[in-house]
Short mmCIF file of C-alpha atoms in Angstrom, two decimals:
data_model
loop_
_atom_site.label_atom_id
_atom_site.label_comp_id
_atom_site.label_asym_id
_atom_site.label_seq_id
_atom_site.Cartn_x
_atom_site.Cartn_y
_atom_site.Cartn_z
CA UNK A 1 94.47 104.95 116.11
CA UNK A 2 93.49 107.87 118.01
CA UNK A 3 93.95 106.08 121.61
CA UNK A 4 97.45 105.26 120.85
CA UNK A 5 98.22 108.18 119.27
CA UNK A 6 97.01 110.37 122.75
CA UNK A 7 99.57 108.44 124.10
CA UNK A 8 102.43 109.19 122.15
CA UNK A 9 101.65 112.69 122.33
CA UNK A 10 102.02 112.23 126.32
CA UNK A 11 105.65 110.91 125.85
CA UNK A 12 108.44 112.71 124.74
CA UNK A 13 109.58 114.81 122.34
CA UNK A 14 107.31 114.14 119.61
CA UNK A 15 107.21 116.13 116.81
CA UNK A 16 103.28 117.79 116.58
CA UNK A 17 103.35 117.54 113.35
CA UNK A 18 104.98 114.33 112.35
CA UNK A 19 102.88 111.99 115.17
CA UNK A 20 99.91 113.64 115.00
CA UNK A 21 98.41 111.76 112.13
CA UNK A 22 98.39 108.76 110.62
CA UNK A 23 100.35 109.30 107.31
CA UNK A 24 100.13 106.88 104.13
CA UNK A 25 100.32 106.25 100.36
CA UNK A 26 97.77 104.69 98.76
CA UNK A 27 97.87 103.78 95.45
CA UNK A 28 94.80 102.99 93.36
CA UNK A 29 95.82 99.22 92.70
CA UNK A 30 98.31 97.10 94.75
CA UNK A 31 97.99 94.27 92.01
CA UNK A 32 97.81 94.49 88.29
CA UNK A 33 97.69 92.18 85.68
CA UNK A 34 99.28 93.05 81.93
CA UNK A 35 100.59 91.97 78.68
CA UNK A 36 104.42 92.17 77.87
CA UNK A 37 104.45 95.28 76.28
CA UNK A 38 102.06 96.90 78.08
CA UNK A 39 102.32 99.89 80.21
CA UNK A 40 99.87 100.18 83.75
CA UNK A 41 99.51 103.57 84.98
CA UNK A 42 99.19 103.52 89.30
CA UNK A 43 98.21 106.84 90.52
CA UNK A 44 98.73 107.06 94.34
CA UNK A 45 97.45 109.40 96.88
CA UNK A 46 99.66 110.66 99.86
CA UNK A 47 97.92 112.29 102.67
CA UNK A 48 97.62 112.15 106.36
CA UNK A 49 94.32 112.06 108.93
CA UNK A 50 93.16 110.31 111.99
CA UNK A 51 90.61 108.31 110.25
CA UNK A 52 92.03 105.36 108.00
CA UNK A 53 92.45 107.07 104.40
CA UNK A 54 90.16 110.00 104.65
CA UNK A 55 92.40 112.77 103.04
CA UNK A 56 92.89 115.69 105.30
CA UNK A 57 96.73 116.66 104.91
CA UNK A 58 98.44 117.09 102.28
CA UNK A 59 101.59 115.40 102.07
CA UNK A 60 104.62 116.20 99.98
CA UNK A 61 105.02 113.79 97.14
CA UNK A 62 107.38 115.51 95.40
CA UNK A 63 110.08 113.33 97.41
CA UNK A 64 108.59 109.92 96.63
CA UNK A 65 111.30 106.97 95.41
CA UNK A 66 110.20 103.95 93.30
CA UNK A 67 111.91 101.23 94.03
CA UNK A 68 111.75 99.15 90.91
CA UNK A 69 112.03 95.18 90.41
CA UNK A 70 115.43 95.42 88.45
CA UNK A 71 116.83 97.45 92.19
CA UNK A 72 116.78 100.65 90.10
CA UNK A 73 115.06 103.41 91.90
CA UNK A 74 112.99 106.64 90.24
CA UNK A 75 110.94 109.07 90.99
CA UNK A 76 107.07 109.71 90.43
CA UNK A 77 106.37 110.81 86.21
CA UNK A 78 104.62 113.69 87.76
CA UNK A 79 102.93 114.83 90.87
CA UNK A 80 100.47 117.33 92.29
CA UNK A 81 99.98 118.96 96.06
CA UNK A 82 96.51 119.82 96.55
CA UNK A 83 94.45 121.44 99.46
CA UNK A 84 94.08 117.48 101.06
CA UNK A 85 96.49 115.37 99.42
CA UNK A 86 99.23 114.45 97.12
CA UNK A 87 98.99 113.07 94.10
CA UNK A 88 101.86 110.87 92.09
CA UNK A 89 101.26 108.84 89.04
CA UNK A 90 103.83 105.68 88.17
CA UNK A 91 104.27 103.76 84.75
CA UNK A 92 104.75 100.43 85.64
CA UNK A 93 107.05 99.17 82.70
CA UNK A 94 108.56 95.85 84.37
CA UNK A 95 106.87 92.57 85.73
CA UNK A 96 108.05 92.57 89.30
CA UNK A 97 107.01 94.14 92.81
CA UNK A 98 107.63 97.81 92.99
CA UNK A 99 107.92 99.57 96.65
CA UNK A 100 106.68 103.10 96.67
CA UNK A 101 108.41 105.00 99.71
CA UNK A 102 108.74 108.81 100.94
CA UNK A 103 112.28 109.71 101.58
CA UNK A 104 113.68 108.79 105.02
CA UNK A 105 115.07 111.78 106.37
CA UNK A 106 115.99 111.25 110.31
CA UNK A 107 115.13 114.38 111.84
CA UNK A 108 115.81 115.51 115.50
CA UNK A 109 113.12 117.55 117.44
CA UNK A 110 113.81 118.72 121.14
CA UNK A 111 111.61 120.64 123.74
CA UNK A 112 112.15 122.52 127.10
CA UNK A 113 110.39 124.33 129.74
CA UNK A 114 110.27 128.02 130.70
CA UNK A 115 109.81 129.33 133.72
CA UNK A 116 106.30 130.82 134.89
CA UNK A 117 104.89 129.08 131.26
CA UNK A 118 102.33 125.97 131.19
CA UNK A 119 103.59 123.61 128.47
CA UNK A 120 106.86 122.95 126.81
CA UNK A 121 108.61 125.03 124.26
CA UNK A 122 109.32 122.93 121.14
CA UNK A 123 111.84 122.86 118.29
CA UNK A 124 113.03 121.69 115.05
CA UNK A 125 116.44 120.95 116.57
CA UNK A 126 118.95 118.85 118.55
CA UNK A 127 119.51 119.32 121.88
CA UNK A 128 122.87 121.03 121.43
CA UNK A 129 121.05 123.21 119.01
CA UNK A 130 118.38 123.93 121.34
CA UNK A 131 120.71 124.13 124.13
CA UNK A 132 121.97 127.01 122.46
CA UNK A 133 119.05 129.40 121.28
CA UNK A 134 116.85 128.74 124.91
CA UNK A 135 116.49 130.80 127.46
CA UNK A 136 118.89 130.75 130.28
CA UNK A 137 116.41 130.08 132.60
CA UNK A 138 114.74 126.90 130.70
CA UNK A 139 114.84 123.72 132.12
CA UNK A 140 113.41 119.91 131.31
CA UNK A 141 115.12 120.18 127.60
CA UNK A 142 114.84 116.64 125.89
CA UNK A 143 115.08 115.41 122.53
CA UNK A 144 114.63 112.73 119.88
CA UNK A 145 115.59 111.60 116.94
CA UNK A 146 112.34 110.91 115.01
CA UNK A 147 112.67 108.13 111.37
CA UNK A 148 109.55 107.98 109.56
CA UNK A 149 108.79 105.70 106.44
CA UNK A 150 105.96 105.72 104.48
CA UNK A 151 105.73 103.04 102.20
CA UNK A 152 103.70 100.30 100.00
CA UNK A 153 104.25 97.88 97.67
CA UNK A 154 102.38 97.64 93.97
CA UNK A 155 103.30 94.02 91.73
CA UNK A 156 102.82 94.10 88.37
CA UNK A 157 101.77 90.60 86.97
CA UNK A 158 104.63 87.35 88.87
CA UNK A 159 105.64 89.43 92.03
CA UNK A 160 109.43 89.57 92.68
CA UNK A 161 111.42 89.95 96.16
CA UNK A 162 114.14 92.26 95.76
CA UNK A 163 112.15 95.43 96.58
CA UNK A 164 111.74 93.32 100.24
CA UNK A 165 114.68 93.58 101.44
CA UNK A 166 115.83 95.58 104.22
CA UNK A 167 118.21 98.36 103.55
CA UNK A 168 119.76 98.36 107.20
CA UNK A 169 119.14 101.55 109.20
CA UNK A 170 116.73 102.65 111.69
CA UNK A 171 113.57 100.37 111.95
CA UNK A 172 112.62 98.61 109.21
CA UNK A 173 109.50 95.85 107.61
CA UNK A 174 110.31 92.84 105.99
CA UNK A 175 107.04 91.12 104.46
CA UNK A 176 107.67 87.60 105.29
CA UNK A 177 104.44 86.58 103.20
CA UNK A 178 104.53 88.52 99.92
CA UNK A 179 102.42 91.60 100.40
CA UNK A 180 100.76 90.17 97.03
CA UNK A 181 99.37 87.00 99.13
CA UNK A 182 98.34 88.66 102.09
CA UNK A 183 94.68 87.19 102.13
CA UNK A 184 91.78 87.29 104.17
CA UNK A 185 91.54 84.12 106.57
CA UNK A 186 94.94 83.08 105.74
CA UNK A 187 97.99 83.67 108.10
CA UNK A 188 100.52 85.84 106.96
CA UNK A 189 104.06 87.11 108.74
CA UNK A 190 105.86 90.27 108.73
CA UNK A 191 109.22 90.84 110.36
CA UNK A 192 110.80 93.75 111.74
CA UNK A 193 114.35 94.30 111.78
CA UNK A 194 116.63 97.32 113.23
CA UNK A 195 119.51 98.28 111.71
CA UNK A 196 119.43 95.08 109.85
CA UNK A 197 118.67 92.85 112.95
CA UNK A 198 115.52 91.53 113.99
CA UNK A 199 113.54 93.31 116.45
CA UNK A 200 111.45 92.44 119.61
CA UNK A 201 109.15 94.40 121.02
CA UNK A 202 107.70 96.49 117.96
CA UNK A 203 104.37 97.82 118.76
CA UNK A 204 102.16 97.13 115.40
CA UNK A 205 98.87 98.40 115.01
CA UNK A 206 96.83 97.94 111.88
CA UNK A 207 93.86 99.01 111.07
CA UNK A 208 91.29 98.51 107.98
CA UNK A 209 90.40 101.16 105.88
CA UNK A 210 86.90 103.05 106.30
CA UNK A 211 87.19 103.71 110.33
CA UNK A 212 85.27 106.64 110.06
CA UNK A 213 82.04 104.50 108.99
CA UNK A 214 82.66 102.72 112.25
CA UNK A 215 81.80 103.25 115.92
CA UNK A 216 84.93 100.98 116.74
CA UNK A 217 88.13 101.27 115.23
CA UNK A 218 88.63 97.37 115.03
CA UNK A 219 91.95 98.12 115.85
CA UNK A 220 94.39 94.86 115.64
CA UNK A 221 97.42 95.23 117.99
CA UNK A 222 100.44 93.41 118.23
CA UNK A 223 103.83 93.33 119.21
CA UNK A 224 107.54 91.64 117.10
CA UNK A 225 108.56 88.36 119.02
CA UNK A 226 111.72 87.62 119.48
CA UNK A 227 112.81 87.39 115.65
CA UNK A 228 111.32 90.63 115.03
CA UNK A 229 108.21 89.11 113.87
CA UNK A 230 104.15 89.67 114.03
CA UNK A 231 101.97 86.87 112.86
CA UNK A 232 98.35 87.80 111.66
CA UNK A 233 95.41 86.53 110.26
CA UNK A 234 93.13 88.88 108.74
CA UNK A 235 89.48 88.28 108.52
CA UNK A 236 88.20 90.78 105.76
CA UNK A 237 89.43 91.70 102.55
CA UNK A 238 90.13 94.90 102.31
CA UNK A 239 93.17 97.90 102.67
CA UNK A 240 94.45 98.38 105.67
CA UNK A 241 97.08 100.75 107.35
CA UNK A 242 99.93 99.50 109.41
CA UNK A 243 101.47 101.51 112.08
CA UNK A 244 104.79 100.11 113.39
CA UNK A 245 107.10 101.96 116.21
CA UNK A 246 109.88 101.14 118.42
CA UNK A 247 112.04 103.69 121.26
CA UNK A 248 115.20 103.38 121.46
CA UNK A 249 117.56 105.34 123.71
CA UNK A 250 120.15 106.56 122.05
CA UNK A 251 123.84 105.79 122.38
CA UNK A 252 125.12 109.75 123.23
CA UNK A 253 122.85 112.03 124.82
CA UNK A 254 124.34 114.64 123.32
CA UNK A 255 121.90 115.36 120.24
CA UNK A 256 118.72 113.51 121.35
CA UNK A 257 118.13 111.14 124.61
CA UNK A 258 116.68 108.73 122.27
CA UNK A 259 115.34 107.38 118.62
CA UNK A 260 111.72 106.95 117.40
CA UNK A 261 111.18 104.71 114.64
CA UNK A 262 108.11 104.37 113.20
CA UNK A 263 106.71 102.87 109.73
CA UNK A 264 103.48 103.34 107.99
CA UNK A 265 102.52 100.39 105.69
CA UNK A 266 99.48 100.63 103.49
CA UNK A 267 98.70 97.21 101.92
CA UNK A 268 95.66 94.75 100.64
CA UNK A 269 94.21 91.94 101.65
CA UNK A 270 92.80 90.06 98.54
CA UNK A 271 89.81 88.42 98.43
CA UNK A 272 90.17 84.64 99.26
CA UNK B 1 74.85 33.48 64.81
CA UNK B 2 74.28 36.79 64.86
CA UNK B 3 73.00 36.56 68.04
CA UNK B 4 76.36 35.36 68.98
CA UNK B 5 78.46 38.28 67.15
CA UNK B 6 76.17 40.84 69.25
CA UNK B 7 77.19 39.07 72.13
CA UNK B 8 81.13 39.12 71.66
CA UNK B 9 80.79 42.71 70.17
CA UNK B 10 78.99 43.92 73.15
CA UNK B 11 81.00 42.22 75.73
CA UNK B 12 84.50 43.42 73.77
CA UNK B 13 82.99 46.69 74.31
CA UNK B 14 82.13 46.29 77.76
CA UNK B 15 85.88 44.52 78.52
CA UNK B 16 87.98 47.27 76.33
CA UNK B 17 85.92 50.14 78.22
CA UNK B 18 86.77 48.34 81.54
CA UNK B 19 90.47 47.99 80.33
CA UNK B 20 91.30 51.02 78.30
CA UNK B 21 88.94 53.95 80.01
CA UNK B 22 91.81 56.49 81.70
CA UNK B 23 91.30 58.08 85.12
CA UNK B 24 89.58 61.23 84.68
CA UNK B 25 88.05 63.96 86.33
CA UNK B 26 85.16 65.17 84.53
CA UNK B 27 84.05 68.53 85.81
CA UNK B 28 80.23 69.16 84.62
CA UNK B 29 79.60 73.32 84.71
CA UNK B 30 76.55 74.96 84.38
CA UNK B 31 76.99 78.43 83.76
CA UNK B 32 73.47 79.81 84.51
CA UNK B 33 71.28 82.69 82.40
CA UNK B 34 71.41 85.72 84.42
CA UNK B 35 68.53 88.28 83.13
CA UNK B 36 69.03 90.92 85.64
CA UNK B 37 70.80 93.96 85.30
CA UNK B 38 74.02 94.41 82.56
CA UNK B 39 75.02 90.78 81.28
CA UNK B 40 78.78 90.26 80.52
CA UNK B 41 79.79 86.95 79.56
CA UNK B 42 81.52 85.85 82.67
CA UNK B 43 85.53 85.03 83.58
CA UNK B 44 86.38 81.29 84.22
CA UNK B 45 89.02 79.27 85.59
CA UNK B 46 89.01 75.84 86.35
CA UNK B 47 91.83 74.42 88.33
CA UNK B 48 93.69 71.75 90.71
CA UNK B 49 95.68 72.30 93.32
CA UNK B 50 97.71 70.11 95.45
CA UNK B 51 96.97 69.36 99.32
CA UNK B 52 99.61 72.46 99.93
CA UNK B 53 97.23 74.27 97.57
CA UNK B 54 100.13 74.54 94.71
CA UNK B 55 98.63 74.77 91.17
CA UNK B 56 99.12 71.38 89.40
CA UNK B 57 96.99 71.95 86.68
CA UNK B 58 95.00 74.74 84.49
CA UNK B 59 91.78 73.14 83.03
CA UNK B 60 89.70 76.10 81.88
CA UNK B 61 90.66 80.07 81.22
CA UNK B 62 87.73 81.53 79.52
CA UNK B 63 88.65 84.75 79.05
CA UNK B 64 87.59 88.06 77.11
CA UNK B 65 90.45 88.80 74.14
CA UNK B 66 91.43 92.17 75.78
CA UNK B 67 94.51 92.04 76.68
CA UNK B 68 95.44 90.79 80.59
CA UNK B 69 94.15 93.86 82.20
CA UNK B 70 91.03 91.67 84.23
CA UNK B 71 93.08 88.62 85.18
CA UNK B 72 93.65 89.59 88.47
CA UNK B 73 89.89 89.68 89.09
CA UNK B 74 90.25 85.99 88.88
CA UNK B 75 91.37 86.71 92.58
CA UNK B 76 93.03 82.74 93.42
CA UNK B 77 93.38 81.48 89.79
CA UNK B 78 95.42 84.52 89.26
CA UNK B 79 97.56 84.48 92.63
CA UNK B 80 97.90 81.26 92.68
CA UNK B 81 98.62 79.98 88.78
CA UNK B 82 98.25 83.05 86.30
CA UNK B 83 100.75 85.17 87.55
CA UNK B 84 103.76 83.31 87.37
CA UNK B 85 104.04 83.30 83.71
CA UNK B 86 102.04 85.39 80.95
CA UNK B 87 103.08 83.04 78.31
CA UNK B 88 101.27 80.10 79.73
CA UNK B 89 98.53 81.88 80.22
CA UNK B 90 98.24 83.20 76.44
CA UNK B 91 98.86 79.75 75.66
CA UNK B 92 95.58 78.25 77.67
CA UNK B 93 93.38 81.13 77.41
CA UNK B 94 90.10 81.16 74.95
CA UNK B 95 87.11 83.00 74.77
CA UNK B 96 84.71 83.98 77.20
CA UNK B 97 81.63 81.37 77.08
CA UNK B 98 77.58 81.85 77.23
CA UNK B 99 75.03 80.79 79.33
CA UNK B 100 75.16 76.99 79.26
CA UNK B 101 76.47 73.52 79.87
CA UNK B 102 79.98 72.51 79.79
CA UNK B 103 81.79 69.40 80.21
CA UNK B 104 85.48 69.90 81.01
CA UNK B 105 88.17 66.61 81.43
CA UNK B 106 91.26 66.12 83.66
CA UNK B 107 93.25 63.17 82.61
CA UNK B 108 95.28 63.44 86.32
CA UNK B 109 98.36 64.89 84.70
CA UNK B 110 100.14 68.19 85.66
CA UNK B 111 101.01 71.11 83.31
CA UNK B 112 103.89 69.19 82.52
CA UNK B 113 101.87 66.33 80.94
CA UNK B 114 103.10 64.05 83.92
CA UNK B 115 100.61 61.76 85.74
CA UNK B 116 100.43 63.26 89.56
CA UNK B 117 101.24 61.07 92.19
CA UNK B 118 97.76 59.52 94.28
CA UNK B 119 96.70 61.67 97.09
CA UNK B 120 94.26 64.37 97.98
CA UNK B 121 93.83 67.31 95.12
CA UNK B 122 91.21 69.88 95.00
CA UNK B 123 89.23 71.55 91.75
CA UNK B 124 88.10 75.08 92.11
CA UNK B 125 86.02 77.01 89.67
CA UNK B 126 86.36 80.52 89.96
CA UNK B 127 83.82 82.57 87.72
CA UNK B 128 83.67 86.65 87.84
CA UNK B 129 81.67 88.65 85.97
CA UNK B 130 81.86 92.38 84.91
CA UNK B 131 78.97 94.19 86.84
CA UNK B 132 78.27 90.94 88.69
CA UNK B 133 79.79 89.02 91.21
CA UNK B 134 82.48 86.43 91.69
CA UNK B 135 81.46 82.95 93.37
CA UNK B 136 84.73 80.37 94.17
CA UNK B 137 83.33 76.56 94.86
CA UNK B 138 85.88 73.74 95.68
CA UNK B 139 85.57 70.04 95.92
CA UNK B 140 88.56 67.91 97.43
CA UNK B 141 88.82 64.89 95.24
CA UNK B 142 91.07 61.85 97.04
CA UNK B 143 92.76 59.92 94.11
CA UNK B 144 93.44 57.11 96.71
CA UNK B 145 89.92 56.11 97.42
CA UNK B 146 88.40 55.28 93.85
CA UNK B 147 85.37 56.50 92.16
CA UNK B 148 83.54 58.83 93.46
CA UNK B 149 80.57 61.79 92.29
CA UNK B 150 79.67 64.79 93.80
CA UNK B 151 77.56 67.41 93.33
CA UNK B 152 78.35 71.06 94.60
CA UNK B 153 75.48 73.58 95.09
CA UNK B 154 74.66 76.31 92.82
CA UNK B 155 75.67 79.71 93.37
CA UNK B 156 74.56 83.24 91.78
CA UNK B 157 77.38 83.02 89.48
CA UNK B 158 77.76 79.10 88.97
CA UNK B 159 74.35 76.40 88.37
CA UNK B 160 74.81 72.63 90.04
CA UNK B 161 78.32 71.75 89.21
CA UNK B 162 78.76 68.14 88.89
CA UNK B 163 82.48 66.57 89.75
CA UNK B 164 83.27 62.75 88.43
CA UNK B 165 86.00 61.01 89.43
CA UNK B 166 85.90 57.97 86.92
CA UNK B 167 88.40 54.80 86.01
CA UNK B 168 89.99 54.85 89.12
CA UNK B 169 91.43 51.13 90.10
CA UNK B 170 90.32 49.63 92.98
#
């Protein structure tokens, strides 16, 4: 994703750290079969990198929510920050599809110009904030809200949909398919929704895991139609990472000129 | 007159065989002797699915008596049949099977012991081994056009499979 990810870095107000990677959970099985009273451990990794699930970052997963079938929501049994990656392990108690997700928090980032510097002068905080602490003599300040999720889904033996559903704020991915029967050579839909409405005009990128033993990314990229949705068709099994983002300016001006939405999917497709 | 008994006896055979034999589906499997490398006893599932590639029925689940844990290496058996409900799956699993020939019947009827309507159905056999591979084969069979054989190809994992679609009316 590195060419698209230059290009965000042109644009505004991006936070260096949040858009400079690619960040994702991954957890070791997105499909498990078990008796009734059985127990399935998942251990998941959470880390960030340009290539496609190489660990380089570590990534917090201490702030990790699992959303379960029955709509109640935990957090990881344990968890572990190493020098590359996060680690959280799961019990999977109940049949049902399970969504794994870092905690949403929006978070504004701004930037200005100084006078007789190269570059612009970033910070952690609105643009009233900002306003506030810069010199008098800055100029150019901007700012954006930035909403990141992080997210995958793991199904424990018949998959279930409540974990699908959209919650209603900021941008948002609705698996149209089950993420359970996304298959290779078979179509499958997603749809993207904003504040609970669908969305045109998503840019989607997704990309299959191992890029770094490639000379090409493969990169597939597409864009939400008008009901917020992105057909594909994918020809390898395989894990893949999906990279979803949508601008939007915002409504004031007074705390950030606009919101940028992004979503990072990790999911399978199964073997045919 | 005892020429004459052979006779009727033989042709009562014949006209009861012609009369009585159901529609089947006779699926013959070959599961072939692998020598190289670790040898598990492979997994097996033999199914139909309808033209919309819904399950309609569960022929074969030869499976190792450990618990459910490798089910979902039966990659379409298992997304598209063995998932929805672990009691039916208890209920049709047995053992895994050696190398060797095996005859397996469908009598056209769906799980729930209903005849399925005439139209176009397909059998997979799905067979995964631990350490080894996994081959999927398919044939379509139409229920509409009679009696019919084919003979599907082996694979590393499967020998010549032969499918029979027998009693059919014409």
């Amino acid at each position: 994703m590195k060419l698209r990810l230059v290009a965000l870095l042109g644009t505004l107000c991006v936070s260096p750290l949040a858009s400079s990677h690619d960040r994702w959970i991954l957890p070791s099985h997105f499909n498990v079969s078990a008796e009734s009273q059985e127990t399935v451990w998942i251990t998941s990794d959470v880390s960030a990198s340009n290539q496609v699930f190489m660990m380089d970052k570590p990534v917090t997963a201490s702030d990790v929510r699992i959303s379960l079938p029955s709509g109640d929501s935990i957090s990881p049994s344990s968890s572990y920050t190493g020098g590359r990656k996060s680690v959280f392990d799961v019990q999977l108690t109940q049949d049902g599809t399970y969504k794994f997700e870092k905690e949403v928090t929006p978070r504004y980032f701004s930037r200005y110009k100084v006078k007789g510097k190269e570059g612009f002068v970033r910070s952690r905080l609105d643009k009233k904030a900002t306003a506030a602490i810069m010199p008098k003599d800055a100029y150019e300040l901007e700012g954006s809200l930035n909403v990141s999720r992080v997210e995958t889904y793991v199904t424990r033996n018949k998959p279930t949909d409540k974990v699908l559903a959209a919650k209603g704020e900021f941008l948002e991915l609705v698996p149209v398919t089950h993420p359970v029967d996304i298959v290779e050579n078979e179509p499958a839909t997603l749809q993207f929704v904003y504040d609970g409405k669908p969305v045109a005009g998503v840019s989607v990128a997704i990309i299959k895991d191992d890029s770094v033993y490639r000379n090409k990314p493969e990169e597939m990229e597409l864009t939400s139609d008008k009901d917020g949705k992105v057909a594909m068709t994918l020809p390898t099994a395989g894990r893949y990472l999906l990279h979803a983002s949508i601008e939007r300016p915002s409504s004031d001006k007074i705390l950030a000129d606009k919101t940028v939405s992004e979503i990072f999917l990790t999911f399978e497709a199964g073997l045919e | 007159m005892r020429h004459l008994i052979r006779i009727i006896a033989v042709s009562a055979l014949f006209a009861s065989s012609a009369v009585l034999a159901a529609p089947k589906l006779t699926v013959d499997l070959t599961l072939p002797e692998i020598t190289e490398g670790q040898y598990h006893r492979p997994y097996v599932a033999v199914w139909v699915e309808d033209a919309k590639g819904k399950p309609v029925k569960t022929l074969s689940l030869w499976v190792w008596d450990e618990g459910h844990k490798w089910l979902k290496d039966i990659r379409r058996w298992w997304r598209k049949a063995g998932r929805e409900d672990m009691s039916f799956v208890d209920g049709i699993a047995s053992a895994t099977r050696p190398a060797g020939h095996y005859k397996i019947d469908w009598d056209l009827k769906d799980e729930s012991g209903k005849s399925v309507t005439l139209g176009t159905y397909t059998v997979f056999i799905e067979v995964v081994r631990e350490h080894g591979g996994r081959d999927l084969v398919r044939q379509n069979i139409d229920l509409t056009a009679g009696d019919f054989a084919a003979q599907l190809p082996a694979t590393t994992e499967t020998g010549v499979i032969d499918i029979r679609l027998s009693g059919m009316a014409h």
